[in-house]
Amino acid sequence: AARFGDIDEVRTLAAQNGVSLDSKDAQGRTALHMASANGHIDIVEYLVKNGADVNAVNVENNTPLHWASLNGRIEVVKYLIVSGANVSSLNSYERTPVDEAVSNGKISVIDAINEAVIQVELSRS
């Protein structure tokens, strides 16, 4: 549901007793990974506001921020960082979200990451 942008189905699943927002598939992917990779900001916001782990890792230690970055999902990238995503997190290939963006030609993501980091820093001071 998160992968395909079905917010109503995500809400229904989340409302069922015993269904964790951080449930993982065989590759360790959470709903937040899928929504982030596919740019479904409404689902990303819903999941984060309801306690999903913004720094959850899959079997390759990729976080939702890694996936949003490599897919050029600027709005999602900014939201995840402001929500506490670790921009320095290394995956199994010792790559950060910035590295993933660069290697996939998503240069605009680097600007988004920098803007969001500055926003977080300013909010702390």
Short mmCIF file of C-alpha atoms in Angstrom, two decimals:
data_model
loop_
_atom_site.label_atom_id
_atom_site.label_comp_id
_atom_site.label_asym_id
_atom_site.label_seq_id
_atom_site.Cartn_x
_atom_site.Cartn_y
_atom_site.Cartn_z
CA ALA A 1 0.00 0.00 0.00
CA ALA A 2 2.82 2.42 0.89
CA ARG A 3 4.68 1.58 -2.30
CA PHE A 4 1.71 2.41 -4.51
CA GLY A 5 0.54 5.49 -2.63
CA ASP A 6 -2.66 4.06 -1.15
CA ILE A 7 -2.99 6.21 1.98
CA ASP A 8 -6.41 4.78 2.87
CA GLU A 9 -5.05 1.23 2.86
CA VAL A 10 -2.04 2.34 4.95
CA ARG A 11 -4.40 3.89 7.51
CA THR A 12 -6.55 0.73 7.56
CA LEU A 13 -3.54 -1.51 8.10
CA ALA A 14 -2.13 0.80 10.78
CA ALA A 15 -5.46 0.79 12.64
CA GLN A 16 -5.51 -3.00 12.89
CA ASN A 17 -4.35 -4.33 16.23
CA GLY A 18 -0.88 -5.80 16.17
CA VAL A 19 0.26 -4.25 12.89
CA SER A 20 3.47 -2.31 13.49
CA LEU A 21 4.32 0.66 11.29
CA ASP A 22 7.89 -0.66 11.36
CA SER A 23 7.05 -4.16 10.11
CA LYS A 24 9.67 -5.36 7.62
CA ASP A 25 9.53 -7.58 4.57
CA ALA A 26 12.14 -10.25 3.74
CA GLN A 27 14.58 -7.55 2.56
CA GLY A 28 14.09 -5.51 5.72
CA ARG A 29 12.05 -2.80 4.01
CA THR A 30 9.44 -0.90 6.00
CA ALA A 31 6.41 0.97 4.71
CA LEU A 32 8.46 4.15 5.19
CA HIS A 33 11.18 2.80 2.88
CA MET A 34 8.61 2.13 0.17
CA ALA A 35 6.74 5.42 0.51
CA SER A 36 10.03 7.36 0.60
CA ALA A 37 11.45 5.66 -2.48
CA ASN A 38 8.29 6.35 -4.44
CA GLY A 39 7.81 9.95 -3.30
CA HIS A 40 4.48 9.47 -1.51
CA ILE A 41 4.88 12.42 0.88
CA ASP A 42 1.37 12.04 2.32
CA ILE A 43 2.15 8.50 3.43
CA VAL A 44 5.62 9.47 4.66
CA GLU A 45 4.08 12.22 6.81
CA TYR A 46 1.40 9.87 8.14
CA LEU A 47 3.90 7.15 9.03
CA VAL A 48 6.35 9.53 10.72
CA LYS A 49 3.63 11.34 12.67
CA ASN A 50 2.41 7.97 13.91
CA GLY A 51 5.80 6.83 15.17
CA ALA A 52 7.51 5.06 12.26
CA ASP A 53 11.29 4.85 12.67
CA VAL A 54 12.86 7.40 10.26
CA ASN A 55 16.20 5.62 10.62
CA ALA A 56 14.98 2.05 10.03
CA VAL A 57 17.46 0.00 7.98
CA ASN A 58 16.91 -2.77 5.46
CA VAL A 59 19.22 -5.74 4.91
CA GLU A 60 21.73 -3.47 3.11
CA ASN A 61 21.53 -0.85 5.91
CA ASN A 62 19.71 1.60 3.66
CA THR A 63 17.42 4.02 5.47
CA PRO A 64 14.32 5.63 3.98
CA LEU A 65 16.52 8.72 3.43
CA HIS A 66 18.96 6.67 1.31
CA TRP A 67 16.08 5.56 -0.91
CA ALA A 68 14.45 8.98 -1.16
CA SER A 69 17.85 10.48 -2.05
CA LEU A 70 18.76 8.01 -4.76
CA ASN A 71 15.32 8.42 -6.33
CA GLY A 72 15.39 12.22 -6.24
CA ARG A 73 12.39 12.63 -3.91
CA ILE A 74 13.24 16.15 -2.73
CA GLU A 75 10.12 16.83 -0.66
CA VAL A 76 10.48 13.49 1.12
CA VAL A 77 14.22 14.06 1.70
CA LYS A 78 13.55 17.40 3.41
CA TYR A 79 10.73 16.00 5.52
CA LEU A 80 12.74 13.00 6.70
CA ILE A 81 15.70 15.16 7.74
CA VAL A 82 13.54 17.65 9.62
CA SER A 83 11.92 14.62 11.29
CA GLY A 84 15.26 13.31 12.56
CA ALA A 85 16.68 11.17 9.76
CA ASN A 86 20.45 10.69 10.03
CA VAL A 87 22.15 12.25 6.98
CA SER A 88 25.44 10.54 7.87
CA SER A 89 24.06 7.00 7.99
CA LEU A 90 26.23 4.52 6.07
CA ASN A 91 24.71 1.61 4.20
CA SER A 92 26.45 -1.73 3.61
CA TYR A 93 28.44 -0.15 0.77
CA GLU A 94 29.62 2.65 3.11
CA ARG A 95 27.55 5.20 1.22
CA THR A 96 25.58 8.07 2.75
CA PRO A 97 22.32 9.41 1.34
CA VAL A 98 24.36 12.17 -0.35
CA ASP A 99 26.59 9.55 -2.00
CA GLU A 100 23.48 7.78 -3.33
CA ALA A 101 22.11 11.03 -4.76
CA VAL A 102 25.41 11.89 -6.47
CA SER A 103 25.88 8.44 -7.97
CA ASN A 104 22.40 8.59 -9.47
CA GLY A 105 22.76 12.12 -10.84
CA LYS A 106 20.27 13.61 -8.37
CA ILE A 107 22.26 16.77 -7.74
CA SER A 108 19.18 18.75 -6.66
CA VAL A 109 18.86 16.34 -3.72
CA ILE A 110 22.18 17.58 -2.34
CA ASP A 111 20.80 21.11 -2.17
CA ALA A 112 17.67 19.79 -0.47
CA ILE A 113 19.74 17.90 2.10
CA ASN A 114 21.85 20.98 2.82
CA GLU A 115 18.75 23.19 3.17
CA ALA A 116 17.07 20.74 5.54
CA VAL A 117 20.21 20.32 7.67
CA ILE A 118 20.48 24.11 7.98
CA GLN A 119 16.79 24.29 8.93
CA VAL A 120 17.33 21.69 11.66
CA GLU A 121 20.42 23.49 12.96
CA LEU A 122 18.62 26.85 13.05
CA SER A 123 15.68 25.34 14.92
CA ARG A 124 18.06 24.07 17.61
CA SER A 125 19.63 27.47 18.25
#
